[in-house]
Amino acid sequence: MAGLSRRETSAGTPAWLEWTLVGLGIAALLVAPFLVYPIFLMKMLCFALLACAFNLLLGYTGLLSFGHATFFGGAAYFTAHAVKVWGWPPEAGILLGMAGGALLGLVMGFFAIRRQGIYFAMITLALSQMFFFFCVQAPFTEGEDGIQGVPRGMLFGVLDLNVSLNMYYFVLAVFLIGVFAIWRIVNSPFGMILRSIRENESRAISLGYSVANYKLGAFVMSAALAGLAGSLKAIVFQFATLTDVTWQMSGEVILMTLLGGIGTMVGPIVGASLVVGLENTLATSGFPVTIATGLIFMVCVLVFRRGIVGELYARLLKRQGKH
Amino acid sequence: MTMIFGIPVQALLGQLLVGLINGSFYAMLSLGLAVIFGLLRVINFAHGAQYMLGAFVGYLLLTYLGIGYWPALILAPLIVGLFGIVVERLALSRLYDTDPLYGLLFTFGLALVLEGIFRYYYGVSGNPYAVPPLLAGGTNLGFMFLPNYRGWVVVASLIVCFGTWALIEKTRLGSYLRAATENPRLVQAFGVNVPLLLTLTYGLGSALAGLAGILAAPVYQVSPLMGSDLIIVVFAVVVIGGMGSILGAIVTGYMLGLAEGLTKVFYPEASNLVVFVIMAIVLLVRPAGLFGRDA
Amino acid sequence: MTSAAPLLAVRGLNAWYGEGHALHGVDLEVFAGETVTLLGRNGVGKTTTLRAIMGLIRTRTGEVVFDGADLMRLPLHRTAHQGIGFVPEERGIFATLTVDENLVLPPVVAEGGMSVAEIFDLFPNLKERRNSPGTRLSGGEQQMLAIARMLRTGVKMLLLDEPTEGLAPVIVQRIGELLVTLKKRGMTILLVEQNFRFASRVADRFYLMEHGKVVAGFPVGELTNRMGQLHDVLGV
C-alpha cells in the first residue's frame, strides 16, 4: 500500500513552499468572488473539501475507498431534508449531515476494514451501490427528482445566506476549518500511527496497535468530513439528488486526489479545482465528460502517479538535493 | 394451482429461471475476473465495459455488416480479447511493479472511456438485438414455459464455465497458469514466457467478458450502461466467493443469481440489495470469502 | 578437460537486492562434466550467485557466458533455453499442480533429456504419487521432484541450491547417489552446499566465497591441505 501514497518528507520538506502556497491561496480565495462566479467557486470548494477528506484515508492511511459518494451524497440528503422539511436552520442541518456521514462511515468501515487492499476497494464500492439503491427507493429522497428548493436560510439566525457573498464566505470558512482539521489530524500522534499503518501494516500490528480501530477511526473522520462537504453543497445549490451518491461520483473524488497528488495537503485541492473547472468547460463544449475523466485517469496512472503537486515536490526536492 | 409458501409454483419457477440467467452472467464474469486477478493481481474494472463491448460488437456486426448471431458469438469474444491484449501490452504490463490499486484505477479509467464513447454515439437507451431464429420461441416444460434462448444462455454459460475450468485445471497451458500464479519468477526461470502468458490471460479474461456480452445481447437491451451496473454486483460476488478458486467463483455466481431470483418472489423491494446484504453477512462470518484462500 | 573453454564463465559479477550490494565481483568457471561446489558461510552470496547467473536477480553487472551465449542480455525466460536449469533452495514445488504436472512443467529446451518413464524408473516414489498435489510429498521427495523435473528438459547444466537442507541422512545419501549418477551421464553441476561432508563426496572442485566474492578455488585433491583455511572461513 505504501507505493500508493507519497511519503510526506520529514527532513527537507518544502514547508516554506507549502506555507507560501497556503497564504497565497487564502488571499486568492478571499478576493476571488469579485473576479469569478461565486457559485463556481463554491462548487470548487465543496469538492476540494471532499477530496481532502478522501485523501485523509487514501493518502495518510493507505485505504482506497470507492464509496465516498455515500457520505457526500448521503449527507446532502440529510441536510436538505432537515432544512427543507423540518425547517432546521442551516448550521444545524449541516451538523446533522456531518453526523449522518460519520454514521454511514462507521457502518461501511465496520465491514470494509475486514479485508485489505483491492478487496477493501471493492467492498466500499458494493456497499456504496447498496446505499444508492436505498436512496432510489427511500421516500425521503424524493426519487429521481431529488430534494429540490432547499432554502439557504439565515445562518445563526442573523446572516442571510441568500446573499451570494455571505454564502461564499461561509463556505470558505467551513472549507478552511475542514482542511485545518485534516491537517491537525494528519500531524497528530493519531496521524503518525495512521501513516505507520500505511507504510507497514504488519509492523504496526506487531508494535501492539489495534490497527482495525485506527483504520475505522480514520474512515469515520474521513466520512464525516466528506459529509460536511456534501451538506455544504446541498445548502449552496439548494438541492440534493441521486447524482451525488453514484459510483461515478466516488470515482471523480479519486480522480481529483490522484490528479492533484495523493498524500499531499494541497494536491487534492488543486485536483478538485482542475476537475471542476474542466467539467464546467466541457459542459458547454459537448465533449463527453466521462471520456475526459477516464482519459485523465489512465494518463495519471501511467505517467505521473505522484500527481501534479507530488511531482512538483519531487522536482523541488531533487533540485535541493543537488545543491 | 400448486402453491409453495403461498406463492404459485409458476411464479416461483419463473423467478428462479430469471435468477439462473442472471447467475449465469455473474458466474461468467466473476470467473473472468478471478482468472485475471489470479495471475495479474489486477482487478479488472473494465470487465463490465468489455462485456458491454461484446454486446455492442454483436449489435454493430449485425447492423452494419449483416453478420448474424452465430458468427458474432465467435467474433465478439475474439475482438474483445484482442482489444484486451492491446490494453495489456500498452498499459497494464507497465503497472505490475506498482501497487495493485493502480491496476484497478487504470481499468476504471478505461471503463469510463469505453462507456463514454458508446454513450456519445448511441445514447443511453438500449438497442434491441433479436433472438436468432434457431432459438426463437419457447418450450412448454409442463410446469412452466421456457423461452428457448434463455435455456440456451444457461447451457452456454455452463459450457463456458466448465470449459474454462477444464482449461485451467486439466491442460498444460493451465498448469503454466496455476504455477505462474504461485511463483511467476520461477516459472519464467524454467523457460516459460511468463510475460506472454500474462498478456494471453488478460486477453482470455477479456474474451470471456465479451462472450458474456454477446450472449446477453438478446436477453437484455444492448446499452452502453449495461456493464457498469453489473460489474459492481459482480465485485460483490467476488468478495463473497473469494478469488482464490475458479470453481468457487462459478458456484458463487450461480448461487447469488438464484438468491436474487428468490428474493424477487418473496420481497421484491430488496432484490437489488440482496447480493450486497449477503456480502455483508459473509464479511462478518467468513471475512476471507466462502472459497477464499487469501485472507 | 581444462584445455577447452569453460561451459559456464562468470567474471566480475555484481548484484544488488534493492539498495543492498550483495555480490562484489564474483569470478568462477565450470567446465563441461564437472561438479563444482560453492562453499561459504550463510549470507556470503552463494544463493545470490546462482540467482544472478540464472537472471532471477536483474540488477546485476559483469559477465555471464554459458556455452557461448551471453546470459546477461537474455530475458529471464530465454535463459533456460540455453541449456541451464535451476533448482531453488525452497525447491519450488507447486501446490496447485500434481506431481505429474510439476514434473512436466519446465519446457524441454534440448534433445537428450530423460523421458517421464525413465525418470519414474529412477524415482519410483514419485510414480506412486504422481496424481497427488506436489506439496503433499515429503521434503525429500519434493527435492527429488525438483531435480527430476530438470532432467526431462535436456539441460546441460544444473544450478543446485542446498539440495540436502533439512533432510534426513538416508535421504541425503540418496541425493548424493543421484548426483553421482547424473555426473556419469555427463551433467555439469554447480552446487551450493552447507553440508561439507556431502559436498566433499560429490564435487570435483570447490570455490570458497566470502563477502560477496570468490576468495579461493581448488580441486578436491587439495581438500586435506586446505582444511585449516576452511576451518577458519567456514567454522567446520
mmCIF file of C-alpha atoms in Angstrom, chain A residues 26-315:
data_model
loop_
_atom_site.group_PDB
_atom_site.id
_atom_site.type_symbol
_atom_site.label_atom_id
_atom_site.label_comp_id
_atom_site.label_asym_id
_atom_site.label_seq_id
_atom_site.Cartn_x
_atom_site.Cartn_y
_atom_site.Cartn_z
ATOM 1 C CA ILE A 26 -6.245 32.021 1.075
ATOM 2 C CA ALA A 27 -5.630 35.526 -0.216
ATOM 3 C CA ALA A 28 -6.729 34.482 -3.675
ATOM 4 C CA LEU A 29 -9.867 32.831 -2.310
ATOM 5 C CA LEU A 30 -10.751 35.979 -0.360
ATOM 6 C CA VAL A 31 -10.757 38.171 -3.467
ATOM 7 C CA ALA A 32 -11.867 35.502 -5.915
ATOM 8 C CA PRO A 33 -15.652 36.088 -5.714
ATOM 9 C CA PHE A 34 -15.109 39.534 -7.161
ATOM 10 C CA LEU A 35 -13.435 38.041 -10.218
ATOM 11 C CA VAL A 36 -15.100 34.655 -10.759
ATOM 12 C CA TYR A 37 -18.687 33.460 -10.392
ATOM 13 C CA PRO A 38 -19.132 32.705 -6.686
ATOM 14 C CA ILE A 39 -21.300 29.682 -7.460
ATOM 15 C CA PHE A 40 -18.445 28.096 -9.396
ATOM 16 C CA LEU A 41 -16.005 28.862 -6.594
ATOM 17 C CA MET A 42 -18.331 27.369 -4.020
ATOM 18 C CA LYS A 43 -18.695 24.204 -6.060
ATOM 19 C CA MET A 44 -14.941 24.003 -6.281
ATOM 20 C CA LEU A 45 -14.516 24.477 -2.536
ATOM 21 C CA CYS A 46 -17.085 21.786 -1.717
ATOM 22 C CA PHE A 47 -15.327 19.274 -3.950
ATOM 23 C CA ALA A 48 -11.907 20.337 -2.691
ATOM 24 C CA LEU A 49 -13.017 19.628 0.868
ATOM 25 C CA LEU A 50 -14.404 16.282 -0.262
ATOM 26 C CA ALA A 51 -11.144 15.377 -1.967
ATOM 27 C CA CYS A 52 -9.131 16.402 1.102
ATOM 28 C CA ALA A 53 -11.359 14.221 3.276
ATOM 29 C CA PHE A 54 -10.864 11.340 0.871
ATOM 30 C CA ASN A 55 -7.124 11.913 0.855
ATOM 31 C CA LEU A 56 -7.045 11.628 4.644
ATOM 32 C CA LEU A 57 -7.953 8.000 4.064
ATOM 33 C CA LEU A 58 -6.032 7.165 0.894
ATOM 34 C CA GLY A 59 -3.012 9.401 1.297
ATOM 35 C CA TYR A 60 -2.396 9.047 5.001
ATOM 36 C CA THR A 61 -3.860 5.660 5.877
ATOM 37 C CA GLY A 62 -3.406 3.872 2.565
ATOM 38 C CA LEU A 63 -7.045 2.843 2.208
ATOM 39 C CA LEU A 64 -8.678 3.275 -1.202
ATOM 40 C CA SER A 65 -12.372 3.894 -0.673
ATOM 41 C CA PHE A 66 -14.613 3.564 -3.694
ATOM 42 C CA GLY A 67 -17.622 4.657 -1.653
ATOM 43 C CA HIS A 68 -17.146 8.270 -0.677
ATOM 44 C CA ALA A 69 -20.191 9.325 -2.703
ATOM 45 C CA THR A 70 -22.257 7.663 0.015
ATOM 46 C CA PHE A 71 -21.056 10.111 2.661
ATOM 47 C CA PHE A 72 -21.066 13.099 0.353
ATOM 48 C CA GLY A 73 -24.459 12.473 -1.243
ATOM 49 C CA GLY A 74 -25.976 10.932 1.871
ATOM 50 C CA ALA A 75 -25.109 13.963 3.992
ATOM 51 C CA ALA A 76 -26.517 16.219 1.277
ATOM 52 C CA TYR A 77 -29.839 14.357 1.533
ATOM 53 C CA PHE A 78 -29.912 14.560 5.335
ATOM 54 C CA THR A 79 -29.165 18.269 5.371
ATOM 55 C CA ALA A 80 -31.619 19.045 2.573
ATOM 56 C CA HIS A 81 -34.349 17.078 4.346
ATOM 57 C CA ALA A 82 -33.716 18.655 7.755
ATOM 58 C CA VAL A 83 -33.616 22.181 6.377
ATOM 59 C CA LYS A 84 -36.493 21.874 3.930
ATOM 60 C CA VAL A 85 -38.953 19.505 5.624
ATOM 61 C CA TRP A 86 -38.182 20.064 9.302
ATOM 62 C CA GLY A 87 -37.320 23.718 8.894
ATOM 63 C CA TRP A 88 -33.969 23.468 10.680
ATOM 64 C CA PRO A 89 -31.519 26.378 10.439
ATOM 65 C CA PRO A 90 -28.621 25.747 8.002
ATOM 66 C CA GLU A 91 -25.931 25.270 10.666
ATOM 67 C CA ALA A 92 -27.983 22.573 12.404
ATOM 68 C CA GLY A 93 -28.756 20.929 9.080
ATOM 69 C CA ILE A 94 -25.072 20.829 8.194
ATOM 70 C CA LEU A 95 -24.142 19.345 11.565
ATOM 71 C CA LEU A 96 -26.819 16.695 11.109
ATOM 72 C CA GLY A 97 -25.494 15.874 7.650
ATOM 73 C CA MET A 98 -21.991 15.594 9.002
ATOM 74 C CA ALA A 99 -23.155 13.285 11.784
ATOM 75 C CA GLY A 100 -25.068 11.220 9.233
ATOM 76 C CA GLY A 101 -21.943 10.950 7.096
ATOM 77 C CA ALA A 102 -19.972 9.795 10.123
ATOM 78 C CA LEU A 103 -22.595 7.202 10.959
ATOM 79 C CA LEU A 104 -22.637 5.865 7.394
ATOM 80 C CA GLY A 105 -18.850 5.789 7.566
ATOM 81 C CA LEU A 106 -18.973 3.799 10.780
ATOM 82 C CA VAL A 107 -21.244 1.179 9.213
ATOM 83 C CA MET A 108 -19.352 0.945 5.916
ATOM 84 C CA GLY A 109 -15.995 0.981 7.643
ATOM 85 C CA PHE A 110 -17.056 -1.739 10.051
ATOM 86 C CA PHE A 111 -17.495 -4.134 7.124
ATOM 87 C CA ALA A 112 -14.788 -2.871 4.806
ATOM 88 C CA ILE A 113 -11.837 -2.984 7.212
ATOM 89 C CA ARG A 114 -12.264 -6.741 7.415
ATOM 90 C CA ARG A 115 -10.419 -7.018 4.125
ATOM 91 C CA GLN A 116 -7.410 -5.232 2.714
ATOM 92 C CA GLY A 117 -6.213 -3.617 -0.472
ATOM 93 C CA ILE A 118 -8.220 -4.369 -3.530
ATOM 94 C CA TYR A 119 -10.962 -6.140 -1.587
ATOM 95 C CA PHE A 120 -11.370 -3.072 0.609
ATOM 96 C CA ALA A 121 -11.981 -1.001 -2.507
ATOM 97 C CA MET A 122 -14.496 -3.490 -3.885
ATOM 98 C CA ILE A 123 -16.410 -3.738 -0.616
ATOM 99 C CA THR A 124 -16.742 0.031 -0.249
ATOM 100 C CA LEU A 125 -17.912 0.195 -3.862
ATOM 101 C CA ALA A 126 -20.503 -2.529 -3.335
ATOM 102 C CA LEU A 127 -21.835 -1.035 -0.087
ATOM 103 C CA SER A 128 -21.972 2.351 -1.734
ATOM 104 C CA GLN A 129 -24.027 0.905 -4.577
ATOM 105 C CA MET A 130 -26.306 -0.611 -1.967
ATOM 106 C CA PHE A 131 -26.805 2.831 -0.445
ATOM 107 C CA PHE A 132 -27.513 4.164 -3.933
ATOM 108 C CA PHE A 133 -30.311 1.603 -4.401
ATOM 109 C CA PHE A 134 -31.599 2.509 -0.962
ATOM 110 C CA CYS A 135 -31.727 6.190 -1.980
ATOM 111 C CA VAL A 136 -33.553 5.294 -5.198
ATOM 112 C CA GLN A 137 -36.282 3.569 -3.191
ATOM 113 C CA ALA A 138 -36.457 5.521 0.076
ATOM 114 C CA PRO A 139 -39.331 8.049 0.009
ATOM 115 C CA PHE A 140 -37.486 10.889 1.767
ATOM 116 C CA THR A 141 -35.004 11.328 -1.088
ATOM 117 C CA GLU A 142 -37.882 12.066 -3.467
ATOM 118 C CA GLY A 143 -36.595 9.609 -6.057
ATOM 119 C CA GLU A 144 -35.393 10.771 -9.451
ATOM 120 C CA ASP A 145 -36.259 14.412 -8.777
ATOM 121 C CA GLY A 146 -34.228 14.660 -5.607
ATOM 122 C CA ILE A 147 -34.927 17.175 -2.849
ATOM 123 C CA GLN A 148 -35.396 20.451 -4.678
ATOM 124 C CA GLY A 149 -35.815 24.006 -3.457
ATOM 125 C CA VAL A 150 -33.876 23.704 -0.217
ATOM 126 C CA PRO A 151 -33.890 27.137 1.491
ATOM 127 C CA ARG A 152 -30.476 28.552 2.312
ATOM 128 C CA GLY A 153 -31.909 30.303 5.360
ATOM 129 C CA MET A 154 -30.326 32.553 7.940
ATOM 130 C CA LEU A 155 -27.009 31.399 9.398
ATOM 131 C CA PHE A 156 -27.205 31.525 13.221
ATOM 132 C CA GLY A 157 -30.411 33.489 12.670
ATOM 133 C CA VAL A 158 -28.539 36.621 11.581
ATOM 134 C CA LEU A 159 -26.626 36.115 8.335
ATOM 135 C CA ASP A 160 -28.758 35.814 5.226
ATOM 136 C CA LEU A 161 -27.202 33.080 3.087
ATOM 137 C CA ASN A 162 -29.323 34.065 0.119
ATOM 138 C CA VAL A 163 -26.852 36.889 -0.338
ATOM 139 C CA SER A 164 -24.277 35.366 -2.606
ATOM 140 C CA LEU A 165 -21.189 36.795 -0.888
ATOM 141 C CA ASN A 166 -22.425 35.757 2.564
ATOM 142 C CA MET A 167 -22.873 32.248 1.289
ATOM 143 C CA TYR A 168 -19.447 32.296 -0.303
ATOM 144 C CA TYR A 169 -17.567 33.427 2.770
ATOM 145 C CA PHE A 170 -19.425 30.924 4.897
ATOM 146 C CA VAL A 171 -18.405 28.137 2.513
ATOM 147 C CA LEU A 172 -14.839 29.407 2.523
ATOM 148 C CA ALA A 173 -14.777 29.465 6.328
ATOM 149 C CA VAL A 174 -16.101 25.910 6.569
ATOM 150 C CA PHE A 175 -13.647 24.758 3.910
ATOM 151 C CA LEU A 176 -10.699 26.288 5.777
ATOM 152 C CA ILE A 177 -11.842 24.808 9.081
ATOM 153 C CA GLY A 178 -12.249 21.399 7.440
ATOM 154 C CA VAL A 179 -8.823 21.464 5.805
ATOM 155 C CA PHE A 180 -7.248 22.722 9.020
ATOM 156 C CA ALA A 181 -8.884 19.852 10.900
ATOM 157 C CA ILE A 182 -7.442 17.377 8.413
ATOM 158 C CA TRP A 183 -4.021 18.972 8.738
ATOM 159 C CA ARG A 184 -4.232 18.658 12.522
ATOM 160 C CA ILE A 185 -5.334 15.030 12.327
ATOM 161 C CA VAL A 186 -2.535 14.139 9.936
ATOM 162 C CA ASN A 187 0.115 15.742 12.126
ATOM 163 C CA SER A 188 -1.216 14.421 15.430
ATOM 164 C CA PRO A 189 0.095 11.263 17.123
ATOM 165 C CA PHE A 190 -3.010 9.560 15.756
ATOM 166 C CA GLY A 191 -1.988 10.635 12.243
ATOM 167 C CA MET A 192 1.525 9.276 12.770
ATOM 168 C CA ILE A 193 0.102 5.890 13.650
ATOM 169 C CA LEU A 194 -2.113 6.005 10.554
ATOM 170 C CA ARG A 195 0.981 6.594 8.445
ATOM 171 C CA SER A 196 2.846 3.775 10.061
ATOM 172 C CA ILE A 197 -0.122 1.546 9.196
ATOM 173 C CA ARG A 198 0.093 2.762 5.617
ATOM 174 C CA GLU A 199 3.820 2.075 5.424
ATOM 175 C CA ASN A 200 3.774 -1.323 7.037
ATOM 176 C CA GLU A 201 0.592 -2.729 8.464
ATOM 177 C CA SER A 202 2.023 -5.906 9.939
ATOM 178 C CA ARG A 203 4.718 -3.942 11.739
ATOM 179 C CA ALA A 204 2.093 -1.630 13.210
ATOM 180 C CA ILE A 205 0.220 -4.709 14.422
ATOM 181 C CA SER A 206 3.357 -6.203 15.935
ATOM 182 C CA LEU A 207 4.010 -2.905 17.748
ATOM 183 C CA GLY A 208 0.745 -3.515 19.536
ATOM 184 C CA TYR A 209 -1.544 -1.009 17.802
ATOM 185 C CA SER A 210 -5.093 -2.164 17.255
ATOM 186 C CA VAL A 211 -4.845 -1.378 13.583
ATOM 187 C CA ALA A 212 -8.515 -2.127 12.941
ATOM 188 C CA ASN A 213 -9.634 0.571 15.375
ATOM 189 C CA TYR A 214 -7.273 3.137 13.900
ATOM 190 C CA LYS A 215 -8.455 2.336 10.398
ATOM 191 C CA LEU A 216 -12.064 2.600 11.461
ATOM 192 C CA GLY A 217 -11.335 5.871 13.235
ATOM 193 C CA ALA A 218 -9.733 7.306 10.105
ATOM 194 C CA PHE A 219 -12.609 6.023 7.996
ATOM 195 C CA VAL A 220 -15.231 7.693 10.209
ATOM 196 C CA MET A 221 -13.338 11.005 10.289
ATOM 197 C CA SER A 222 -12.934 10.956 6.541
ATOM 198 C CA ALA A 223 -16.626 10.135 6.120
ATOM 199 C CA ALA A 224 -17.678 12.921 8.496
ATOM 200 C CA LEU A 225 -15.621 15.495 6.581
ATOM 201 C CA ALA A 226 -16.888 14.185 3.246
ATOM 202 C CA GLY A 227 -20.364 14.557 4.758
ATOM 203 C CA LEU A 228 -19.578 18.144 5.723
ATOM 204 C CA ALA A 229 -18.689 18.841 2.095
ATOM 205 C CA GLY A 230 -21.924 17.240 0.908
ATOM 206 C CA SER A 231 -24.067 19.157 3.406
ATOM 207 C CA LEU A 232 -22.457 22.387 2.346
ATOM 208 C CA LYS A 233 -23.138 21.602 -1.282
ATOM 209 C CA ALA A 234 -26.807 20.918 -0.526
ATOM 210 C CA ILE A 235 -27.160 24.374 1.053
ATOM 211 C CA VAL A 236 -25.218 26.133 -1.718
ATOM 212 C CA PHE A 237 -27.058 24.546 -4.619
ATOM 213 C CA GLN A 238 -30.333 24.164 -2.719
ATOM 214 C CA PHE A 239 -30.877 20.587 -3.808
ATOM 215 C CA ALA A 240 -29.742 17.034 -3.165
ATOM 216 C CA THR A 241 -30.002 14.427 -5.890
ATOM 217 C CA LEU A 242 -29.038 10.879 -6.787
ATOM 218 C CA THR A 243 -26.056 12.125 -8.816
ATOM 219 C CA ASP A 244 -24.086 12.694 -5.645
ATOM 220 C CA VAL A 245 -24.484 9.112 -4.401
ATOM 221 C CA THR A 246 -23.448 7.330 -7.615
ATOM 222 C CA TRP A 247 -20.242 5.352 -8.051
ATOM 223 C CA GLN A 248 -19.240 7.846 -10.740
ATOM 224 C CA MET A 249 -19.063 10.474 -8.005
ATOM 225 C CA SER A 250 -16.830 8.224 -5.902
ATOM 226 C CA GLY A 251 -14.624 7.798 -8.951
ATOM 227 C CA GLU A 252 -14.466 11.543 -9.503
ATOM 228 C CA VAL A 253 -13.172 12.118 -5.976
ATOM 229 C CA ILE A 254 -10.461 9.542 -6.538
ATOM 230 C CA LEU A 255 -9.501 11.285 -9.761
ATOM 231 C CA MET A 256 -9.263 14.695 -8.091
ATOM 232 C CA THR A 257 -6.927 13.297 -5.460
ATOM 233 C CA LEU A 258 -4.858 11.266 -7.900
ATOM 234 C CA LEU A 259 -4.504 14.176 -10.307
ATOM 235 C CA GLY A 260 -3.505 16.645 -7.593
ATOM 236 C CA GLY A 261 -1.243 14.311 -5.658
ATOM 237 C CA ILE A 262 -2.127 11.534 -3.234
ATOM 238 C CA GLY A 263 -0.779 12.157 0.261
ATOM 239 C CA THR A 264 -0.109 15.875 -0.166
ATOM 240 C CA MET A 265 -2.164 18.509 1.652
ATOM 241 C CA VAL A 266 -2.560 20.839 -1.322
ATOM 242 C CA GLY A 267 -2.819 18.228 -4.069
ATOM 243 C CA PRO A 268 -6.496 17.298 -3.652
ATOM 244 C CA ILE A 269 -7.451 20.984 -3.669
ATOM 245 C CA VAL A 270 -5.566 21.554 -6.918
ATOM 246 C CA GLY A 271 -7.003 18.356 -8.378
ATOM 247 C CA ALA A 272 -10.560 19.257 -7.393
ATOM 248 C CA SER A 273 -10.237 22.745 -8.884
ATOM 249 C CA LEU A 274 -8.934 21.339 -12.141
ATOM 250 C CA VAL A 275 -11.594 18.646 -12.426
ATOM 251 C CA VAL A 276 -14.445 21.013 -11.551
ATOM 252 C CA GLY A 277 -13.039 23.601 -13.944
ATOM 253 C CA LEU A 278 -12.663 21.034 -16.690
ATOM 254 C CA GLU A 279 -16.203 19.800 -16.216
ATOM 255 C CA ASN A 280 -17.548 23.319 -16.404
ATOM 256 C CA THR A 281 -15.649 23.873 -19.632
ATOM 257 C CA LEU A 282 -16.708 20.578 -21.141
ATOM 258 C CA ALA A 283 -20.332 21.121 -20.169
ATOM 259 C CA THR A 284 -20.568 23.799 -22.848
ATOM 260 C CA SER A 285 -18.385 22.082 -25.441
ATOM 261 C CA GLY A 286 -20.413 18.919 -25.933
ATOM 262 C CA PHE A 287 -17.402 16.663 -25.387
ATOM 263 C CA PRO A 288 -18.478 13.841 -23.041
ATOM 264 C CA VAL A 289 -17.148 14.364 -19.523
ATOM 265 C CA THR A 290 -16.743 10.645 -18.789
ATOM 266 C CA ILE A 291 -14.327 10.215 -21.687
ATOM 267 C CA ALA A 292 -12.235 13.121 -20.434
ATOM 268 C CA THR A 293 -12.181 11.892 -16.836
ATOM 269 C CA GLY A 294 -11.414 8.355 -17.983
ATOM 270 C CA LEU A 295 -8.514 9.551 -20.111
ATOM 271 C CA ILE A 296 -7.087 11.651 -17.280
ATOM 272 C CA PHE A 297 -7.307 8.605 -15.031
ATOM 273 C CA MET A 298 -5.381 6.463 -17.487
ATOM 274 C CA VAL A 299 -2.731 9.097 -18.132
ATOM 275 C CA CYS A 300 -2.269 9.813 -14.415
ATOM 276 C CA VAL A 301 -1.825 6.158 -13.548
ATOM 277 C CA LEU A 302 0.558 5.533 -16.433
ATOM 278 C CA VAL A 303 2.775 8.591 -16.428
ATOM 279 C CA PHE A 304 2.500 10.626 -13.237
ATOM 280 C CA ARG A 305 1.324 8.654 -10.297
ATOM 281 C CA ARG A 306 2.568 11.356 -7.922
ATOM 282 C CA GLY A 307 0.029 13.841 -9.244
ATOM 283 C CA ILE A 308 0.712 17.466 -10.093
ATOM 284 C CA VAL A 309 1.667 18.655 -6.615
ATOM 285 C CA GLY A 310 3.520 15.453 -5.777
ATOM 286 C CA GLU A 311 5.523 15.770 -8.980
ATOM 287 C CA LEU A 312 6.294 19.405 -8.175
ATOM 288 C CA TYR A 313 7.574 18.458 -4.720
ATOM 289 C CA ALA A 314 9.677 15.656 -6.133
ATOM 290 C CA ARG A 315 11.324 18.015 -8.636
#
